[in-house]
Amino acid sequence: MMDSTALPCIPCSFWQGFPLTASLLILWLPSTVAQLTIESVPPISAEGDNVLLFVHNLPENVQAFSWYTGVMALKSREIARYEIATNSRTLGTAHSGRATVFNNGSLLIKNVTRKDSGYYILQTLDTHLRSEITRVEFFVHAPIFGFKKHATPSKPTVELVPPMVAEEDNVLFLVRNLPEKLQGFAWHKGVLPLDHFKIASHAILINSSMLAHKYYGRATIYTNGSLLLQNVTQKDTGIYTLRTISADLRSEWAIMHLQVNSK
Ligand SMILES: *[C@@H]1O[C@H](CO)[C@@H](O)[C@H](O)[C@H]1NC(C)=O
Ligand SMILES: *[C@@H]1O[C@H](CO)[C@@H](O)[C@H](O)[C@H]1NC(C)=O
Ligand SMILES: *[C@@H]1O[C@H](CO)[C@@H](O)[C@H](O)[C@H]1NC(C)=O
Ligand SMILES: *[C@@H]1O[C@H](CO)[C@@H](O)[C@H](O)[C@H]1NC(C)=O
Ligand SMILES: *[C@@H]1O[C@H](CO)[C@@H](O)[C@H](O)[C@H]1NC(C)=O
């Protein structure tokens, strides 16, 4: 289930303070059928914006669906449920008063705050009572210290080279301003530093890199922080996060959205 190879705990402190435990990750089941996709519009936004989690290809035999925050369909994390036949909405306990579900599956979240950043899942139930789960994520940055405007000496920035990417291209997440005196850094797919979504990490003190299994042969992490992804597919579309950890355990991050276009 875990993609990462277990390297002898790259400075163990590296992952301390990161909120989710392995047991939670093991319970998480990825969706296998991928016709239904969800796009966050925009994928990266500022506080106060509205974000639409846009559902493409909601199957016709879906009779009900629920939106949840997080990576699992927990009742306590339910935002809202929609029954298509009766056109009825039921708000869940995780409803913030700012979210609206539409009959086509999409979810609109108004006036987002940084705390809204993270994963959301849509669970659909079809007429044979089969359930599917699809995940989406978005990131909200503070309006003033936006990720583009913020350029203090200690804050890394990421740039895509080339800026426009199509299937089968190679893309470099070019990092500038990598802070000094680091213990290490890691790249994750998505906005949260969950082990399951780790792509690669590098421990500077022992000059050792590790790569998650599913990126073997097509990702390269460089000691300057940059990440090369080769031969990308549309499944690589999404948010990528670089997190650095300094010798005194301070963490910085930089995010980038990769859109892989069809050829
Ligand atoms: C779903 O409905 C919302 C609200 O009417 C709309 O903005 C969105 O474009 C619709 N999505 C699709 C895939 O039709
Ligand atoms: C958006 O939320 C902030 C608090 O996070 C609140 O002060 C503001 O009034 C809200 N704006 C709208 C348009 O609801
Ligand atoms: C780190 O290891 C790589 C080989 O994996 C080597 O090429 C490089 O010179 C090493 N860097 C340092 C600073 O030791
Ligand atoms: C980091 O290393 C990669 C691979 O050698 C290189 O392409 C990139 O330009 C380097 N980044 C910087 C900022 O020098
Ligand atoms: C790129 O990936 C596709 C499958 O997604 C494969 O058919 C193709 O051979 C790969 N190309 C290279 C240059 O590795």
mmCIF file with all atom_site columns, C-alpha atoms in Angstrom, residues 116-194:
data_model
loop_
_atom_site.group_PDB
_atom_site.id
_atom_site.type_symbol
_atom_site.label_atom_id
_atom_site.label_alt_id
_atom_site.label_comp_id
_atom_site.label_asym_id
_atom_site.label_entity_id
_atom_site.label_seq_id
_atom_site.pdbx_PDB_ins_code
_atom_site.Cartn_x
_atom_site.Cartn_y
_atom_site.Cartn_z
_atom_site.occupancy
_atom_site.B_iso_or_equiv
_atom_site.pdbx_formal_charge
_atom_site.auth_seq_id
_atom_site.auth_comp_id
_atom_site.auth_asym_id
_atom_site.auth_atom_id
_atom_site.pdbx_PDB_model_num
ATOM 1  C CA . ASP A 1 116 ? -9.750  24.869 3.735   1.00 0.00 ? 116 ASP A CA 1
ATOM 2  C CA . SER A 1 117 ? -6.551  23.712 1.964   1.00 0.00 ? 117 SER A CA 1
ATOM 3  C CA . GLY A 1 118 ? -6.228  19.989 1.535   1.00 0.00 ? 118 GLY A CA 1
ATOM 4  C CA . TYR A 1 119 ? -7.979  16.948 0.221   1.00 0.00 ? 119 TYR A CA 1
ATOM 5  C CA . TYR A 1 120 ? -11.657 16.521 -0.495  1.00 0.00 ? 120 TYR A CA 1
ATOM 6  C CA . ILE A 1 121 ? -13.323 13.342 -1.608  1.00 0.00 ? 121 ILE A CA 1
ATOM 7  C CA . LEU A 1 122 ? -16.487 12.653 -3.502  1.00 0.00 ? 122 LEU A CA 1
ATOM 8  C CA . GLN A 1 123 ? -18.191 9.345  -2.799  1.00 0.00 ? 123 GLN A CA 1
ATOM 9  C CA . THR A 1 124 ? -20.750 8.245  -5.356  1.00 0.00 ? 124 THR A CA 1
ATOM 10 C CA . LEU A 1 125 ? -23.301 5.492  -4.924  1.00 0.00 ? 125 LEU A CA 1
ATOM 11 C CA . ASP A 1 126 ? -24.752 3.932  -8.058  1.00 0.00 ? 126 ASP A CA 1
ATOM 12 C CA . THR A 1 127 ? -28.041 2.127  -8.556  1.00 0.00 ? 127 THR A CA 1
ATOM 13 C CA . HIS A 1 128 ? -26.339 -1.216 -7.769  1.00 0.00 ? 128 HIS A CA 1
ATOM 14 C CA . LEU A 1 129 ? -25.193 0.333  -4.481  1.00 0.00 ? 129 LEU A CA 1
ATOM 15 C CA . ARG A 1 130 ? -21.588 0.305  -5.655  1.00 0.00 ? 130 ARG A CA 1
ATOM 16 C CA . SER A 1 131 ? -19.558 3.060  -4.139  1.00 0.00 ? 131 SER A CA 1
ATOM 17 C CA . GLU A 1 132 ? -16.660 4.936  -5.735  1.00 0.00 ? 132 GLU A CA 1
ATOM 18 C CA . ILE A 1 133 ? -14.339 7.468  -4.215  1.00 0.00 ? 133 ILE A CA 1
ATOM 19 C CA . THR A 1 134 ? -12.568 10.244 -6.105  1.00 0.00 ? 134 THR A CA 1
ATOM 20 C CA . ARG A 1 135 ? -10.133 12.670 -4.583  1.00 0.00 ? 135 ARG A CA 1
ATOM 21 C CA . VAL A 1 136 ? -9.250  16.278 -5.344  1.00 0.00 ? 136 VAL A CA 1
ATOM 22 C CA . GLU A 1 137 ? -7.157  18.857 -3.571  1.00 0.00 ? 137 GLU A CA 1
ATOM 23 C CA . PHE A 1 138 ? -6.645  22.588 -3.563  1.00 0.00 ? 138 PHE A CA 1
ATOM 24 C CA . PHE A 1 139 ? -4.445  25.044 -1.819  1.00 0.00 ? 139 PHE A CA 1
ATOM 25 C CA . VAL A 1 140 ? -5.320  28.428 -0.330  1.00 0.00 ? 140 VAL A CA 1
ATOM 26 C CA . HIS A 1 141 ? -2.567  30.909 0.404   1.00 0.00 ? 141 HIS A CA 1
ATOM 27 C CA . ALA A 1 142 ? -2.817  34.068 2.463   1.00 0.00 ? 142 ALA A CA 1
ATOM 28 C CA . PRO A 1 143 ? -3.759  37.119 0.394   1.00 0.00 ? 143 PRO A CA 1
ATOM 29 C CA . ILE A 1 144 ? -0.747  39.257 1.282   1.00 0.00 ? 144 ILE A CA 1
ATOM 30 C CA . PHE A 1 145 ? 1.972   36.670 1.613   1.00 0.00 ? 145 PHE A CA 1
ATOM 31 C CA . GLY A 1 146 ? 0.952   34.989 -1.603  1.00 0.00 ? 146 GLY A CA 1
ATOM 32 C CA . PHE A 1 147 ? 3.214   32.305 -2.962  1.00 0.00 ? 147 PHE A CA 1
ATOM 33 C CA . LYS A 1 148 ? 4.222   34.449 -5.918  1.00 0.00 ? 148 LYS A CA 1
ATOM 34 C CA . LYS A 1 149 ? 4.717   37.747 -4.144  1.00 0.00 ? 149 LYS A CA 1
ATOM 35 C CA . HIS A 1 150 ? 6.441   36.295 -1.131  1.00 0.00 ? 150 HIS A CA 1
ATOM 36 C CA . ALA A 1 151 ? 10.164  36.286 -1.754  1.00 0.00 ? 151 ALA A CA 1
ATOM 37 C CA . THR A 1 152 ? 11.929  36.547 1.565   1.00 0.00 ? 152 THR A CA 1
ATOM 38 C CA . PRO A 1 153 ? 15.442  35.104 1.447   1.00 0.00 ? 153 PRO A CA 1
ATOM 39 C CA . SER A 1 154 ? 14.385  31.899 3.215   1.00 0.00 ? 154 SER A CA 1
ATOM 40 C CA . LYS A 1 155 ? 11.405  31.054 1.052   1.00 0.00 ? 155 LYS A CA 1
ATOM 41 C CA . PRO A 1 156 ? 11.940  28.681 -1.852  1.00 0.00 ? 156 PRO A CA 1
ATOM 42 C CA . THR A 1 157 ? 10.149  29.286 -5.136  1.00 0.00 ? 157 THR A CA 1
ATOM 43 C CA . VAL A 1 158 ? 9.283   26.847 -7.901  1.00 0.00 ? 158 VAL A CA 1
ATOM 44 C CA . GLU A 1 159 ? 9.058   27.397 -11.607 1.00 0.00 ? 159 GLU A CA 1
ATOM 45 C CA . LEU A 1 160 ? 8.018   24.917 -14.299 1.00 0.00 ? 160 LEU A CA 1
ATOM 46 C CA . VAL A 1 161 ? 10.444  24.344 -17.154 1.00 0.00 ? 161 VAL A CA 1
ATOM 47 C CA . PRO A 1 162 ? 8.900   24.352 -19.703 1.00 0.00 ? 162 PRO A CA 1
ATOM 48 C CA . PRO A 1 163 ? 5.890   26.334 -18.441 1.00 0.00 ? 163 PRO A CA 1
ATOM 49 C CA . MET A 1 164 ? 3.431   24.502 -20.739 1.00 0.00 ? 164 MET A CA 1
ATOM 50 C CA . VAL A 1 165 ? 3.507   20.717 -20.557 1.00 0.00 ? 165 VAL A CA 1
ATOM 51 C CA . ALA A 1 166 ? 1.967   18.038 -22.769 1.00 0.00 ? 166 ALA A CA 1
ATOM 52 C CA . GLU A 1 167 ? 1.811   14.241 -22.395 1.00 0.00 ? 167 GLU A CA 1
ATOM 53 C CA . GLU A 1 168 ? 5.188   12.482 -22.785 1.00 0.00 ? 168 GLU A CA 1
ATOM 54 C CA . ASP A 1 169 ? 7.101   15.697 -22.067 1.00 0.00 ? 169 ASP A CA 1
ATOM 55 C CA . ASN A 1 170 ? 9.725   15.971 -19.386 1.00 0.00 ? 170 ASN A CA 1
ATOM 56 C CA . VAL A 1 171 ? 9.185   18.746 -16.877 1.00 0.00 ? 171 VAL A CA 1
ATOM 57 C CA . LEU A 1 172 ? 11.569  20.265 -14.363 1.00 0.00 ? 172 LEU A CA 1
ATOM 58 C CA . PHE A 1 173 ? 10.232  21.789 -11.147 1.00 0.00 ? 173 PHE A CA 1
ATOM 59 C CA . LEU A 1 174 ? 13.051  24.301 -10.918 1.00 0.00 ? 174 LEU A CA 1
ATOM 60 C CA . VAL A 1 175 ? 13.703  25.440 -7.354  1.00 0.00 ? 175 VAL A CA 1
ATOM 61 C CA . ARG A 1 176 ? 15.318  28.751 -6.524  1.00 0.00 ? 176 ARG A CA 1
ATOM 62 C CA . ASN A 1 177 ? 16.064  30.241 -3.166  1.00 0.00 ? 177 ASN A CA 1
ATOM 63 C CA . LEU A 1 178 ? 16.479  26.899 -1.413  1.00 0.00 ? 178 LEU A CA 1
ATOM 64 C CA . PRO A 1 179 ? 17.130  27.885 2.239   1.00 0.00 ? 179 PRO A CA 1
ATOM 65 C CA . GLU A 1 180 ? 20.605  27.264 3.606   1.00 0.00 ? 180 GLU A CA 1
ATOM 66 C CA . LYS A 1 181 ? 21.492  24.896 6.454   1.00 0.00 ? 181 LYS A CA 1
ATOM 67 C CA . LEU A 1 182 ? 18.826  22.371 5.580   1.00 0.00 ? 182 LEU A CA 1
ATOM 68 C CA . GLN A 1 183 ? 18.486  18.858 6.940   1.00 0.00 ? 183 GLN A CA 1
ATOM 69 C CA . GLY A 1 184 ? 16.564  17.824 3.916   1.00 0.00 ? 184 GLY A CA 1
ATOM 70 C CA . PHE A 1 185 ? 13.617  18.374 1.637   1.00 0.00 ? 185 PHE A CA 1
ATOM 71 C CA . ALA A 1 186 ? 10.809  16.350 0.115   1.00 0.00 ? 186 ALA A CA 1
ATOM 72 C CA . TRP A 1 187 ? 8.463   16.570 -2.823  1.00 0.00 ? 187 TRP A CA 1
ATOM 73 C CA . HIS A 1 188 ? 4.851   15.460 -2.490  1.00 0.00 ? 188 HIS A CA 1
ATOM 74 C CA . LYS A 1 189 ? 1.996   15.208 -4.915  1.00 0.00 ? 189 LYS A CA 1
ATOM 75 C CA . GLY A 1 190 ? -0.796  17.228 -3.361  1.00 0.00 ? 190 GLY A CA 1
ATOM 76 C CA . VAL A 1 191 ? -0.866  19.788 -0.610  1.00 0.00 ? 191 VAL A CA 1
ATOM 77 C CA . LEU A 1 192 ? -0.394  17.612 2.444   1.00 0.00 ? 192 LEU A CA 1
ATOM 78 C CA . PRO A 1 193 ? 2.840   15.880 3.414   1.00 0.00 ? 193 PRO A CA 1
ATOM 79 C CA . LEU A 1 194 ? 1.308   12.417 3.501   1.00 0.00 ? 194 LEU A CA 1
#
